[in-house]
mmCIF file of N, CA, C and O in Angstrom:
data_model
loop_
_atom_site.group_PDB
_atom_site.id
_atom_site.type_symbol
_atom_site.label_atom_id
_atom_site.label_comp_id
_atom_site.label_asym_id
_atom_site.label_seq_id
_atom_site.Cartn_x
_atom_site.Cartn_y
_atom_site.Cartn_z
ATOM 1 N N UNK A 1234 -41.577 -14.263 -93.073
ATOM 2 C CA UNK A 1234 -41.387 -13.938 -94.474
ATOM 3 C C UNK A 1234 -40.020 -14.443 -94.898
ATOM 4 O O UNK A 1234 -39.021 -14.188 -94.241
ATOM 5 N N UNK A 1235 -40.003 -15.157 -95.994
ATOM 6 C CA UNK A 1235 -38.766 -15.682 -96.540
ATOM 7 C C UNK A 1235 -38.279 -14.742 -97.636
ATOM 8 O O UNK A 1235 -39.029 -14.416 -98.558
ATOM 9 N N UNK A 1236 -37.021 -14.314 -97.551
ATOM 10 C CA UNK A 1236 -36.456 -13.385 -98.524
ATOM 11 C C UNK A 1236 -35.242 -14.030 -99.173
ATOM 12 O O UNK A 1236 -34.317 -14.463 -98.481
ATOM 13 N N UNK A 1237 -35.248 -14.099 -100.509
ATOM 14 C CA UNK A 1237 -34.118 -14.604 -101.275
ATOM 15 C C UNK A 1237 -33.511 -13.441 -102.037
ATOM 16 O O UNK A 1237 -34.207 -12.777 -102.808
ATOM 17 N N UNK A 1238 -32.221 -13.207 -101.834
ATOM 18 C CA UNK A 1238 -31.527 -12.116 -102.513
ATOM 19 C C UNK A 1238 -30.461 -12.726 -103.401
ATOM 20 O O UNK A 1238 -29.617 -13.492 -102.931
ATOM 21 N N UNK A 1239 -30.500 -12.385 -104.682
ATOM 22 C CA UNK A 1239 -29.513 -12.898 -105.619
ATOM 23 C C UNK A 1239 -28.935 -11.742 -106.424
ATOM 24 O O UNK A 1239 -29.538 -10.678 -106.532
ATOM 25 N N UNK A 1240 -27.776 -11.968 -106.978
ATOM 26 C CA UNK A 1240 -27.112 -10.942 -107.771
ATOM 27 C C UNK A 1240 -26.815 -11.439 -109.165
ATOM 28 O O UNK A 1240 -26.420 -12.589 -109.354
ATOM 29 N N UNK A 1241 -27.021 -10.590 -110.135
ATOM 30 C CA UNK A 1241 -26.713 -10.895 -111.525
ATOM 31 C C UNK A 1241 -25.582 -9.974 -111.943
ATOM 32 O O UNK A 1241 -25.732 -8.753 -111.915
ATOM 33 N N UNK A 1242 -24.442 -10.547 -112.314
ATOM 34 C CA UNK A 1242 -23.222 -9.796 -112.634
ATOM 35 C C UNK A 1242 -22.733 -9.010 -111.424
ATOM 36 O O UNK A 1242 -22.162 -7.935 -111.567
ATOM 37 N N UNK A 1243 -22.983 -9.557 -110.239
ATOM 38 C CA UNK A 1243 -22.683 -8.840 -109.004
ATOM 39 C C UNK A 1243 -22.590 -9.841 -107.866
ATOM 40 O O UNK A 1243 -23.420 -10.743 -107.766
ATOM 41 N N UNK A 1244 -21.571 -9.678 -107.022
ATOM 42 C CA UNK A 1244 -21.505 -10.446 -105.788
ATOM 43 C C UNK A 1244 -22.185 -9.622 -104.709
ATOM 44 O O UNK A 1244 -21.805 -8.491 -104.459
ATOM 45 N N UNK A 1245 -23.206 -10.187 -104.080
ATOM 46 C CA UNK A 1245 -23.970 -9.465 -103.067
ATOM 47 C C UNK A 1245 -23.158 -9.474 -101.772
ATOM 48 O O UNK A 1245 -22.945 -10.525 -101.173
ATOM 49 N N UNK A 1246 -22.710 -8.300 -101.365
ATOM 50 C CA UNK A 1246 -21.907 -8.179 -100.151
ATOM 51 C C UNK A 1246 -22.804 -8.279 -98.919
ATOM 52 O O UNK A 1246 -24.012 -8.044 -99.006
ATOM 53 N N UNK A 1247 -22.239 -8.613 -97.771
ATOM 54 C CA UNK A 1247 -23.053 -8.673 -96.546
ATOM 55 C C UNK A 1247 -23.700 -7.333 -96.200
ATOM 56 O O UNK A 1247 -24.833 -7.305 -95.714
ATOM 57 N N UNK A 1248 -23.005 -6.229 -96.455
ATOM 58 C CA UNK A 1248 -23.581 -4.912 -96.171
ATOM 59 C C UNK A 1248 -24.788 -4.641 -97.066
ATOM 60 O O UNK A 1248 -25.820 -4.136 -96.608
ATOM 61 N N UNK A 1249 -24.689 -4.995 -98.338
ATOM 62 C CA UNK A 1249 -25.795 -4.805 -99.278
ATOM 63 C C UNK A 1249 -26.966 -5.714 -98.909
ATOM 64 O O UNK A 1249 -28.125 -5.303 -98.955
ATOM 65 N N UNK A 1250 -26.661 -6.943 -98.516
ATOM 66 C CA UNK A 1250 -27.700 -7.889 -98.103
ATOM 67 C C UNK A 1250 -28.427 -7.385 -96.853
ATOM 68 O O UNK A 1250 -29.660 -7.412 -96.783
ATOM 69 N N UNK A 1251 -27.666 -6.896 -95.865
ATOM 70 C CA UNK A 1251 -28.278 -6.386 -94.639
ATOM 71 C C UNK A 1251 -29.154 -5.173 -94.917
ATOM 72 O O UNK A 1251 -30.235 -5.032 -94.346
ATOM 73 N N UNK A 1252 -28.697 -4.280 -95.804
ATOM 74 C CA UNK A 1252 -29.475 -3.088 -96.146
ATOM 75 C C UNK A 1252 -30.788 -3.485 -96.814
ATOM 76 O O UNK A 1252 -31.851 -2.951 -96.490
ATOM 77 N N UNK A 1253 -30.726 -4.439 -97.713
ATOM 78 C CA UNK A 1253 -31.921 -4.895 -98.416
ATOM 79 C C UNK A 1253 -32.894 -5.578 -97.447
ATOM 80 O O UNK A 1253 -34.101 -5.333 -97.500
ATOM 81 N N UNK A 1254 -32.375 -6.412 -96.555
ATOM 82 C CA UNK A 1254 -33.229 -7.078 -95.576
ATOM 83 C C UNK A 1254 -33.881 -6.076 -94.628
ATOM 84 O O UNK A 1254 -35.050 -6.233 -94.265
ATOM 85 N N UNK A 1255 -33.139 -5.054 -94.238
ATOM 86 C CA UNK A 1255 -33.685 -4.016 -93.345
ATOM 87 C C UNK A 1255 -34.835 -3.274 -94.013
ATOM 88 O O UNK A 1255 -35.879 -3.041 -93.400
ATOM 89 N N UNK A 1256 -34.663 -2.913 -95.283
ATOM 90 C CA UNK A 1256 -35.709 -2.192 -96.007
ATOM 91 C C UNK A 1256 -36.948 -3.067 -96.220
ATOM 92 O O UNK A 1256 -38.077 -2.607 -96.082
ATOM 93 N N UNK A 1257 -36.749 -4.327 -96.564
ATOM 94 C CA UNK A 1257 -37.889 -5.211 -96.798
ATOM 95 C C UNK A 1257 -38.580 -5.589 -95.494
ATOM 96 O O UNK A 1257 -39.774 -5.878 -95.488
ATOM 97 N N UNK A 1258 -37.851 -5.573 -94.401
ATOM 98 C CA UNK A 1258 -38.461 -5.851 -93.107
ATOM 99 C C UNK A 1258 -39.444 -4.747 -92.727
ATOM 100 O O UNK A 1258 -40.465 -5.007 -92.095
ATOM 101 N N UNK A 1259 -39.158 -3.514 -93.132
ATOM 102 C CA UNK A 1259 -40.083 -2.407 -92.876
ATOM 103 C C UNK A 1259 -41.389 -2.603 -93.643
ATOM 104 O O UNK A 1259 -42.457 -2.208 -93.178
ATOM 105 N N UNK A 1260 -41.319 -3.236 -94.825
ATOM 106 C CA UNK A 1260 -42.541 -3.512 -95.589
ATOM 107 C C UNK A 1260 -43.395 -4.556 -94.890
ATOM 108 O O UNK A 1260 -44.616 -4.529 -94.988
ATOM 109 N N UNK A 1261 -42.763 -5.467 -94.183
ATOM 110 C CA UNK A 1261 -43.511 -6.505 -93.476
ATOM 111 C C UNK A 1261 -44.333 -5.913 -92.335
ATOM 112 O O UNK A 1261 -45.348 -6.475 -91.946
ATOM 113 N N UNK A 1262 -43.929 -4.762 -91.806
ATOM 114 C CA UNK A 1262 -44.709 -4.113 -90.761
ATOM 115 C C UNK A 1262 -46.024 -3.569 -91.312
ATOM 116 O O UNK A 1262 -47.027 -3.538 -90.614
ATOM 117 N N UNK A 1263 -46.025 -3.124 -92.574
ATOM 118 C CA UNK A 1263 -47.243 -2.586 -93.187
ATOM 119 C C UNK A 1263 -48.240 -3.696 -93.518
ATOM 120 O O UNK A 1263 -49.433 -3.536 -93.351
ATOM 121 N N UNK A 1264 -47.724 -4.794 -94.018
ATOM 122 C CA UNK A 1264 -48.604 -5.850 -94.498
ATOM 123 C C UNK A 1264 -48.049 -7.189 -94.024
ATOM 124 O O UNK A 1264 -46.991 -7.618 -94.467
ATOM 125 N N UNK A 1265 -48.760 -7.860 -93.148
ATOM 126 C CA UNK A 1265 -48.274 -9.122 -92.607
ATOM 127 C C UNK A 1265 -48.685 -10.324 -93.458
ATOM 128 O O UNK A 1265 -48.463 -11.462 -93.070
ATOM 129 N N UNK A 1266 -49.259 -10.087 -94.616
ATOM 130 C CA UNK A 1266 -49.693 -11.159 -95.496
ATOM 131 C C UNK A 1266 -48.621 -11.585 -96.497
ATOM 132 O O UNK A 1266 -48.878 -12.424 -97.346
ATOM 133 N N UNK A 1267 -47.415 -11.025 -96.417
ATOM 134 C CA UNK A 1267 -46.331 -11.351 -97.335
ATOM 135 C C UNK A 1267 -45.767 -12.718 -96.949
ATOM 136 O O UNK A 1267 -45.367 -12.930 -95.811
ATOM 137 N N UNK A 1268 -45.748 -13.649 -97.906
ATOM 138 C CA UNK A 1268 -45.216 -14.973 -97.608
ATOM 139 C C UNK A 1268 -43.741 -15.089 -97.965
ATOM 140 O O UNK A 1268 -42.946 -15.564 -97.160
ATOM 141 N N UNK A 1269 -43.365 -14.667 -99.187
ATOM 142 C CA UNK A 1269 -41.957 -14.696 -99.560
ATOM 143 C C UNK A 1269 -41.652 -13.627 -100.588
ATOM 144 O O UNK A 1269 -42.554 -13.076 -101.219
ATOM 145 N N UNK A 1270 -40.367 -13.346 -100.734
ATOM 146 C CA UNK A 1270 -39.928 -12.311 -101.662
ATOM 147 C C UNK A 1270 -38.653 -12.762 -102.352
ATOM 148 O O UNK A 1270 -37.777 -13.365 -101.722
ATOM 149 N N UNK A 1271 -38.552 -12.476 -103.639
ATOM 150 C CA UNK A 1271 -37.360 -12.773 -104.422
ATOM 151 C C UNK A 1271 -36.806 -11.451 -104.926
ATOM 152 O O UNK A 1271 -37.475 -10.744 -105.684
ATOM 153 N N UNK A 1272 -35.607 -11.089 -104.496
ATOM 154 C CA UNK A 1272 -34.976 -9.835 -104.876
ATOM 155 C C UNK A 1272 -33.772 -10.146 -105.754
ATOM 156 O O UNK A 1272 -32.942 -10.992 -105.402
ATOM 157 N N UNK A 1273 -33.677 -9.465 -106.901
ATOM 158 C CA UNK A 1273 -32.555 -9.636 -107.811
ATOM 159 C C UNK A 1273 -31.876 -8.289 -108.003
ATOM 160 O O UNK A 1273 -32.515 -7.314 -108.409
ATOM 161 N N UNK A 1274 -30.595 -8.241 -107.696
ATOM 162 C CA UNK A 1274 -29.790 -7.040 -107.879
ATOM 163 C C UNK A 1274 -28.870 -7.272 -109.066
ATOM 164 O O UNK A 1274 -28.221 -8.318 -109.159
ATOM 165 N N UNK A 1275 -28.819 -6.312 -109.993
ATOM 166 C CA UNK A 1275 -27.995 -6.507 -111.178
ATOM 167 C C UNK A 1275 -27.329 -5.202 -111.598
ATOM 168 O O UNK A 1275 -27.774 -4.113 -111.236
ATOM 169 N N UNK A 1276 -26.253 -5.375 -112.354
ATOM 170 C CA UNK A 1276 -25.511 -4.236 -112.907
ATOM 171 C C UNK A 1276 -25.430 -4.426 -114.407
ATOM 172 O O UNK A 1276 -25.022 -5.490 -114.882
ATOM 173 N N UNK A 1277 -25.827 -3.402 -115.150
ATOM 174 C CA UNK A 1277 -25.694 -3.391 -116.600
ATOM 175 C C UNK A 1277 -25.045 -2.077 -116.992
ATOM 176 O O UNK A 1277 -25.664 -1.024 -116.877
ATOM 177 N N UNK A 1278 -23.810 -2.145 -117.374
ATOM 178 C CA UNK A 1278 -22.981 -0.966 -117.660
ATOM 179 C C UNK A 1278 -22.915 -0.070 -116.445
ATOM 180 O O UNK A 1278 -22.430 -0.480 -115.408
ATOM 181 N N UNK A 1279 -23.413 1.149 -116.511
ATOM 182 C CA UNK A 1279 -23.384 2.042 -115.346
ATOM 183 C C UNK A 1279 -24.696 2.047 -114.574
ATOM 184 O O UNK A 1279 -24.833 2.745 -113.587
ATOM 185 N N UNK A 1280 -25.671 1.279 -115.027
ATOM 186 C CA UNK A 1280 -26.993 1.295 -114.413
ATOM 187 C C UNK A 1280 -27.082 0.177 -113.371
ATOM 188 O O UNK A 1280 -26.800 -0.980 -113.657
ATOM 189 N N UNK A 1281 -27.465 0.551 -112.175
ATOM 190 C CA UNK A 1281 -27.685 -0.411 -111.095
ATOM 191 C C UNK A 1281 -29.190 -0.672 -111.034
ATOM 192 O O UNK A 1281 -29.971 0.264 -110.972
ATOM 193 N N UNK A 1282 -29.591 -1.929 -111.025
ATOM 194 C CA UNK A 1282 -31.007 -2.271 -111.080
ATOM 195 C C UNK A 1282 -31.365 -3.205 -109.928
ATOM 196 O O UNK A 1282 -30.621 -4.129 -109.611
ATOM 197 N N UNK A 1283 -32.519 -2.959 -109.329
ATOM 198 C CA UNK A 1283 -33.059 -3.825 -108.283
ATOM 199 C C UNK A 1283 -34.473 -4.228 -108.688
ATOM 200 O O UNK A 1283 -35.273 -3.377 -109.074
ATOM 201 N N UNK A 1284 -34.763 -5.524 -108.612
ATOM 202 C CA UNK A 1284 -36.083 -6.051 -108.949
ATOM 203 C C UNK A 1284 -36.557 -6.936 -107.810
ATOM 204 O O UNK A 1284 -35.750 -7.614 -107.179
ATOM 205 N N UNK A 1285 -37.860 -6.938 -107.582
ATOM 206 C CA UNK A 1285 -38.407 -7.774 -106.517
ATOM 207 C C UNK A 1285 -39.759 -8.329 -106.926
ATOM 208 O O UNK A 1285 -40.565 -7.644 -107.555
ATOM 209 N N UNK A 1286 -39.991 -9.578 -106.565
ATOM 210 C CA UNK A 1286 -41.277 -10.234 -106.752
ATOM 211 C C UNK A 1286 -41.705 -10.727 -105.378
ATOM 212 O O UNK A 1286 -41.013 -11.528 -104.759
ATOM 213 N N UNK A 1287 -42.841 -10.222 -104.912
ATOM 214 C CA UNK A 1287 -43.348 -10.597 -103.588
ATOM 215 C C UNK A 1287 -44.653 -11.356 -103.757
ATOM 216 O O UNK A 1287 -45.528 -10.944 -104.515
ATOM 217 N N UNK A 1288 -44.762 -12.450 -103.033
ATOM 218 C CA UNK A 1288 -45.991 -13.222 -103.010
ATOM 219 C C UNK A 1288 -46.782 -12.782 -101.784
ATOM 220 O O UNK A 1288 -46.333 -12.921 -100.657
ATOM 221 N N UNK A 1289 -47.950 -12.217 -102.061
ATOM 222 C CA UNK A 1289 -48.829 -11.713 -101.013
ATOM 223 C C UNK A 1289 -50.099 -12.554 -101.055
ATOM 224 O O UNK A 1289 -50.411 -13.163 -102.082
ATOM 225 N N UNK A 1290 -50.824 -12.592 -99.972
ATOM 226 C CA UNK A 1290 -52.062 -13.350 -99.911
ATOM 227 C C UNK A 1290 -53.016 -12.868 -101.006
ATOM 228 O O UNK A 1290 -53.533 -11.775 -100.957
ATOM 229 N N UNK A 1291 -53.186 -13.685 -102.031
ATOM 230 C CA UNK A 1291 -54.120 -13.362 -103.097
ATOM 231 C C UNK A 1291 -53.522 -12.679 -104.306
ATOM 232 O O UNK A 1291 -54.223 -12.437 -105.273
ATOM 233 N N UNK A 1292 -52.231 -12.381 -104.309
ATOM 234 C CA UNK A 1292 -51.643 -11.676 -105.448
ATOM 235 C C UNK A 1292 -50.125 -11.800 -105.437
ATOM 236 O O UNK A 1292 -49.529 -12.269 -104.469
ATOM 237 N N UNK A 1293 -49.533 -11.361 -106.542
ATOM 238 C CA UNK A 1293 -48.089 -11.227 -106.640
ATOM 239 C C UNK A 1293 -47.797 -9.777 -106.972
ATOM 240 O O UNK A 1293 -48.467 -9.186 -107.822
ATOM 241 N N UNK A 1294 -46.809 -9.201 -106.321
ATOM 242 C CA UNK A 1294 -46.451 -7.806 -106.519
ATOM 243 C C UNK A 1294 -45.039 -7.760 -107.077
ATOM 244 O O UNK A 1294 -44.117 -8.350 -106.507
ATOM 245 N N UNK A 1295 -44.866 -7.072 -108.218
ATOM 246 C CA UNK A 1295 -43.557 -6.951 -108.847
ATOM 247 C C UNK A 1295 -43.202 -5.474 -108.971
ATOM 248 O O UNK A 1295 -44.045 -4.644 -109.294
ATOM 249 N N UNK A 1296 -41.936 -5.170 -108.720
ATOM 250 C CA UNK A 1296 -41.452 -3.801 -108.893
ATOM 251 C C UNK A 1296 -39.983 -3.850 -109.280
ATOM 252 O O UNK A 1296 -39.264 -4.794 -108.939
ATOM 253 N N UNK A 1297 -39.544 -2.831 -110.005
ATOM 254 C CA UNK A 1297 -38.126 -2.693 -110.313
ATOM 255 C C UNK A 1297 -37.755 -1.220 -110.262
ATOM 256 O O UNK A 1297 -38.599 -0.343 -110.426
ATOM 257 N N UNK A 1298 -36.481 -0.967 -110.011
ATOM 258 C CA UNK A 1298 -35.990 0.402 -109.921
ATOM 259 C C UNK A 1298 -34.560 0.448 -110.434
ATOM 260 O O UNK A 1298 -33.806 -0.519 -110.284
ATOM 261 N N UNK A 1299 -34.205 1.579 -111.042
ATOM 262 C CA UNK A 1299 -32.860 1.787 -111.563
ATOM 263 C C UNK A 1299 -32.302 3.071 -110.994
ATOM 264 O O UNK A 1299 -33.040 4.036 -110.788
ATOM 265 N N UNK A 1300 -30.996 3.074 -110.749
ATOM 266 C CA UNK A 1300 -30.321 4.271 -110.247
ATOM 267 C C UNK A 1300 -28.827 4.133 -110.526
ATOM 268 O O UNK A 1300 -28.357 3.093 -111.011
ATOM 269 N N UNK A 1301 -28.092 5.199 -110.228
ATOM 270 C CA UNK A 1301 -26.641 5.168 -110.391
ATOM 271 C C UNK A 1301 -25.967 4.448 -109.227
ATOM 272 O O UNK A 1301 -24.835 4.005 -109.343
ATOM 273 N N UNK A 1302 -26.663 4.352 -108.100
ATOM 274 C CA UNK A 1302 -26.141 3.720 -106.894
ATOM 275 C C UNK A 1302 -27.079 2.590 -106.500
ATOM 276 O O UNK A 1302 -28.300 2.730 -106.579
ATOM 277 N N UNK A 1303 -26.537 1.456 -106.064
ATOM 278 C CA UNK A 1303 -27.378 0.309 -105.718
ATOM 279 C C UNK A 1303 -28.259 0.594 -104.513
ATOM 280 O O UNK A 1303 -29.403 0.164 -104.459
ATOM 281 N N UNK A 1304 -27.741 1.356 -103.547
ATOM 282 C CA UNK A 1304 -28.544 1.691 -102.371
ATOM 283 C C UNK A 1304 -29.738 2.567 -102.757
ATOM 284 O O UNK A 1304 -30.836 2.403 -102.228
ATOM 285 N N UNK A 1305 -29.544 3.474 -103.701
ATOM 286 C CA UNK A 1305 -30.643 4.312 -104.185
ATOM 287 C C UNK A 1305 -31.663 3.464 -104.949
ATOM 288 O O UNK A 1305 -32.870 3.703 -104.862
ATOM 289 N N UNK A 1306 -31.191 2.468 -105.682
ATOM 290 C CA UNK A 1306 -32.104 1.584 -106.412
ATOM 291 C C UNK A 1306 -32.952 0.766 -105.427
ATOM 292 O O UNK A 1306 -34.146 0.576 -105.647
ATOM 293 N N UNK A 1307 -32.344 0.321 -104.337
ATOM 294 C CA UNK A 1307 -33.099 -0.435 -103.326
ATOM 295 C C UNK A 1307 -34.123 0.467 -102.655
ATOM 296 O O UNK A 1307 -35.248 0.049 -102.389
ATOM 297 N N UNK A 1308 -33.757 1.725 -102.388
ATOM 298 C CA UNK A 1308 -34.711 2.676 -101.806
ATOM 299 C C UNK A 1308 -35.901 2.893 -102.727
ATOM 300 O O UNK A 1308 -37.056 2.890 -102.292
ATOM 301 N N UNK A 1309 -35.639 3.098 -104.016
ATOM 302 C CA UNK A 1309 -36.722 3.274 -104.981
ATOM 303 C C UNK A 1309 -37.595 2.039 -105.093
ATOM 304 O O UNK A 1309 -38.825 2.131 -105.216
ATOM 305 N N UNK A 1310 -36.970 0.882 -105.024
ATOM 306 C CA UNK A 1310 -37.709 -0.376 -105.088
ATOM 307 C C UNK A 1310 -38.652 -0.526 -103.905
ATOM 308 O O UNK A 1310 -39.822 -0.869 -104.080
ATOM 309 N N UNK A 1311 -38.173 -0.234 -102.712
ATOM 310 C CA UNK A 1311 -39.031 -0.384 -101.534
ATOM 311 C C UNK A 1311 -40.154 0.642 -101.521
ATOM 312 O O UNK A 1311 -41.255 0.341 -101.051
ATOM 313 N N UNK A 1312 -39.900 1.840 -102.064
ATOM 314 C CA UNK A 1312 -40.977 2.831 -102.172
ATOM 315 C C UNK A 1312 -42.086 2.327 -103.088
ATOM 316 O O UNK A 1312 -43.275 2.438 -102.769
ATOM 317 N N UNK A 1313 -41.708 1.762 -104.227
ATOM 318 C CA UNK A 1313 -42.702 1.239 -105.163
ATOM 319 C C UNK A 1313 -43.471 0.063 -104.563
ATOM 320 O O UNK A 1313 -44.693 -0.039 -104.702
ATOM 321 N N UNK A 1314 -42.745 -0.827 -103.901
ATOM 322 C CA UNK A 1314 -43.409 -1.973 -103.282
ATOM 323 C C UNK A 1314 -44.359 -1.537 -102.178
ATOM 324 O O UNK A 1314 -45.444 -2.102 -102.024
ATOM 325 N N UNK A 1315 -43.965 -0.525 -101.427
ATOM 326 C CA UNK A 1315 -44.811 -0.020 -100.345
ATOM 327 C C UNK A 1315 -46.135 0.501 -100.894
ATOM 328 O O UNK A 1315 -47.205 0.185 -100.373
ATOM 329 N N UNK A 1316 -46.072 1.288 -101.962
ATOM 330 C CA UNK A 1316 -47.297 1.817 -102.573
ATOM 331 C C UNK A 1316 -48.183 0.686 -103.081
ATOM 332 O O UNK A 1316 -49.403 0.706 -102.895
ATOM 333 N N UNK A 1317 -47.585 -0.312 -103.718
ATOM 334 C CA UNK A 1317 -48.371 -1.415 -104.265
ATOM 335 C C UNK A 1317 -48.996 -2.265 -103.161
ATOM 336 O O UNK A 1317 -50.144 -2.713 -103.295
ATOM 337 N N UNK A 1318 -48.254 -2.480 -102.076
ATOM 338 C CA UNK A 1318 -48.792 -3.268 -100.975
ATOM 339 C C UNK A 1318 -49.939 -2.545 -100.277
ATOM 340 O O UNK A 1318 -50.940 -3.173 -99.898
ATOM 341 N N UNK A 1319 -49.824 -1.227 -100.111
ATOM 342 C CA UNK A 1319 -50.918 -0.469 -99.511
ATOM 343 C C UNK A 1319 -52.155 -0.498 -100.403
ATOM 344 O O UNK A 1319 -53.280 -0.617 -99.916
ATOM 345 N N UNK A 1320 -51.955 -0.419 -101.719
ATOM 346 C CA UNK A 1320 -53.075 -0.483 -102.657
ATOM 347 C C UNK A 1320 -53.748 -1.855 -102.595
ATOM 348 O O UNK A 1320 -54.978 -1.955 -102.594
ATOM 349 N N UNK A 1321 -52.951 -2.905 -102.517
ATOM 350 C CA UNK A 1321 -53.500 -4.258 -102.416
ATOM 351 C C UNK A 1321 -54.263 -4.432 -101.102
ATOM 352 O O UNK A 1321 -55.340 -5.053 -101.077
ATOM 353 N N UNK A 1322 -53.752 -3.876 -100.035
ATOM 354 C CA UNK A 1322 -54.410 -3.981 -98.739
ATOM 355 C C UNK A 1322 -55.754 -3.249 -98.757
ATOM 356 O O UNK A 1322 -56.747 -3.728 -98.202
ATOM 357 N N UNK A 1323 -55.824 -2.103 -99.411
ATOM 358 C CA UNK A 1323 -57.083 -1.369 -99.547
ATOM 359 C C UNK A 1323 -58.097 -2.158 -100.372
ATOM 360 O O UNK A 1323 -59.287 -2.141 -100.068
ATOM 361 N N UNK A 1324 -57.631 -2.828 -101.419
ATOM 362 C CA UNK A 1324 -58.545 -3.639 -102.222
ATOM 363 C C UNK A 1324 -59.164 -4.758 -101.400
ATOM 364 O O UNK A 1324 -60.335 -5.072 -101.529
ATOM 365 N N UNK A 1325 -58.342 -5.378 -100.549
ATOM 366 C CA UNK A 1325 -58.870 -6.455 -99.701
ATOM 367 C C UNK A 1325 -59.905 -5.910 -98.721
ATOM 368 O O UNK A 1325 -60.902 -6.570 -98.437
ATOM 369 N N UNK A 1326 -59.694 -4.738 -98.203
ATOM 370 C CA UNK A 1326 -60.640 -4.138 -97.249
ATOM 371 C C UNK A 1326 -61.955 -3.750 -97.923
ATOM 372 O O UNK A 1326 -63.015 -3.922 -97.352
ATOM 373 N N UNK A 1327 -61.890 -3.224 -99.128
ATOM 374 C CA UNK A 1327 -63.083 -2.746 -99.818
ATOM 375 C C UNK A 1327 -64.014 -3.892 -100.191
ATOM 376 O O UNK A 1327 -65.223 -3.729 -100.214
ATOM 377 N N UNK A 1328 -63.495 -5.036 -100.536
ATOM 378 C CA UNK A 1328 -64.318 -6.129 -101.008
ATOM 379 C C UNK A 1328 -64.947 -6.956 -99.895
ATOM 380 O O UNK A 1328 -65.785 -7.794 -100.158
ATOM 381 N N UNK A 1329 -64.538 -6.731 -98.688
ATOM 382 C CA UNK A 1329 -65.089 -7.535 -97.598
ATOM 383 C C UNK A 1329 -66.140 -6.790 -96.840
ATOM 384 O O UNK A 1329 -66.212 -5.693 -96.617
#
């Protein structure tokens, strides 16, 4: 899985990059059909925002999360992506 992490109005530190990669790596254990992911971390005033677009076999999954802390925003983002990936995996199972 190829992961691209970029920052908007933010320099992505190595610690933040490692945390994001660790969380997204856990998603790869649930669904091995993920080909690549684009993660954008941004700051707008006091709001920290994390967005991700994942290309999965047969679909694209998008999620975003906002929080006061960037680490909390990444946690919320991975929770949303996890739910969407499990739902997509169930759809693939039901149709076959």
